[in-house]
């Protein structure tokens, strides 16, 4: 039986894993901005507030990129990493992809004015709510994994349960996305509107997909 010893905590004051939490916090800021933007867009079209929120998401994403670069530029030597470096970088990429997709989602909405059909408005908001729940669940999964890797927690089963919750919510997002895409395609509206809405929906769905990828990377980090 092998024992994983948290060497990193003994030789460095700050683990690169902690930087992932700082980067993750930017996702919550993006979700809040998209939520406000979507409500504004659905109710009043491309208003001044929506444009400001779009710029705010760009700024959040740029800040997150600087955090990511700082993490990658200050990685310790492989021997002192709490996890395999390739796995760490894979997680970082997936987490950053969530933010990229959030940025893309707003840009698709901002491209041109789309009149969202009444019975699609609520479904769009429900889909965004599902994506938000999925990303929120990633936070405890990340922090619990870091606790295990740093030897601050022994709750392996509780950590695995965090991963399962992310996967379950991701499944819910996938179902919401499929139903919503079908409904949009069935609408008797301009095809350009359909195309734009479908891409917006795809970006939200990709956020859920990359959130699940993050959970899978975390699961691999604690696998024996």
mmCIF file of N, CA, C and O in Angstrom, residues 6 8 29 42 63 73 77-78 91 99 103 113 125 142 145 187:
data_model
loop_
_atom_site.group_PDB
_atom_site.id
_atom_site.type_symbol
_atom_site.label_atom_id
_atom_site.label_comp_id
_atom_site.label_asym_id
_atom_site.label_seq_id
_atom_site.Cartn_x
_atom_site.Cartn_y
_atom_site.Cartn_z
ATOM 1 N N UNK A 6 2.048 14.743 1.685
ATOM 2 C CA UNK A 6 1.954 16.097 1.171
ATOM 3 C C UNK A 6 3.277 16.845 1.285
ATOM 4 O O UNK A 6 3.412 17.791 2.070
ATOM 5 N N UNK A 8 4.649 18.939 -0.630
ATOM 6 C CA UNK A 8 4.702 20.321 -1.064
ATOM 7 C C UNK A 8 4.498 21.294 0.085
ATOM 8 O O UNK A 8 5.155 22.326 0.172
ATOM 9 N N UNK A 29 -17.849 35.328 -10.616
ATOM 10 C CA UNK A 29 -18.074 36.709 -11.058
ATOM 11 C C UNK A 29 -18.652 36.729 -12.475
ATOM 12 O O UNK A 29 -19.541 37.524 -12.795
ATOM 13 N N UNK A 42 -33.088 39.888 -22.348
ATOM 14 C CA UNK A 42 -34.414 39.310 -22.591
ATOM 15 C C UNK A 42 -35.511 40.343 -22.397
ATOM 16 O O UNK A 42 -36.491 40.403 -23.148
ATOM 17 N N UNK A 63 -8.471 39.310 -16.184
ATOM 18 C CA UNK A 63 -7.874 39.148 -14.859
ATOM 19 C C UNK A 63 -7.591 37.675 -14.573
ATOM 20 O O UNK A 63 -6.530 37.312 -14.043
ATOM 21 N N UNK A 73 3.671 30.316 -14.491
ATOM 22 C CA UNK A 73 5.043 30.826 -14.518
ATOM 23 C C UNK A 73 5.798 30.587 -13.214
ATOM 24 O O UNK A 73 7.007 30.823 -13.154
ATOM 25 N N UNK A 77 9.398 22.799 -9.139
ATOM 26 C CA UNK A 77 9.924 21.648 -9.873
ATOM 27 C C UNK A 77 9.010 20.447 -9.656
ATOM 28 O O UNK A 77 8.341 20.325 -8.622
ATOM 29 N N UNK A 78 9.003 19.546 -10.650
ATOM 30 C CA UNK A 78 8.092 18.407 -10.627
ATOM 31 C C UNK A 78 8.112 17.624 -9.329
ATOM 32 O O UNK A 78 7.084 17.166 -8.850
ATOM 33 N N UNK A 91 -6.094 20.501 -15.658
ATOM 34 C CA UNK A 91 -7.168 21.092 -14.859
ATOM 35 C C UNK A 91 -7.238 22.598 -15.093
ATOM 36 O O UNK A 91 -8.311 23.182 -15.285
ATOM 37 N N UNK A 99 -14.307 30.017 -18.375
ATOM 38 C CA UNK A 99 -14.364 31.477 -18.496
ATOM 39 C C UNK A 99 -14.383 31.911 -19.957
ATOM 40 O O UNK A 99 -15.089 32.851 -20.336
ATOM 41 N N UNK A 103 -17.311 34.159 -21.797
ATOM 42 C CA UNK A 103 -17.037 35.348 -22.597
ATOM 43 C C UNK A 103 -17.655 35.202 -24.000
ATOM 44 O O UNK A 103 -18.287 36.123 -24.519
ATOM 45 N N UNK A 113 -29.132 42.309 -32.272
ATOM 46 C CA UNK A 113 -30.353 42.197 -31.468
ATOM 47 C C UNK A 113 -31.177 40.986 -31.904
ATOM 48 O O UNK A 113 -31.433 40.794 -33.085
ATOM 49 N N UNK A 125 -33.081 31.037 -19.064
ATOM 50 C CA UNK A 125 -32.692 31.360 -17.684
ATOM 51 C C UNK A 125 -32.515 30.080 -16.865
ATOM 52 O O UNK A 125 -31.587 29.963 -16.056
ATOM 53 N N UNK A 142 -13.118 21.376 -5.642
ATOM 54 C CA UNK A 142 -11.727 21.842 -5.733
ATOM 55 C C UNK A 142 -11.098 21.992 -4.344
ATOM 56 O O UNK A 142 -9.988 21.507 -4.096
ATOM 57 N N UNK A 145 -10.518 18.662 -2.649
ATOM 58 C CA UNK A 145 -9.369 17.961 -3.245
ATOM 59 C C UNK A 145 -8.062 18.544 -2.722
ATOM 60 O O UNK A 145 -7.122 17.805 -2.372
ATOM 61 N N UNK A 187 -38.988 26.980 -33.773
ATOM 62 C CA UNK A 187 -39.616 28.306 -33.815
ATOM 63 C C UNK A 187 -39.667 28.856 -35.235
ATOM 64 O O UNK A 187 -38.725 28.678 -36.023
#
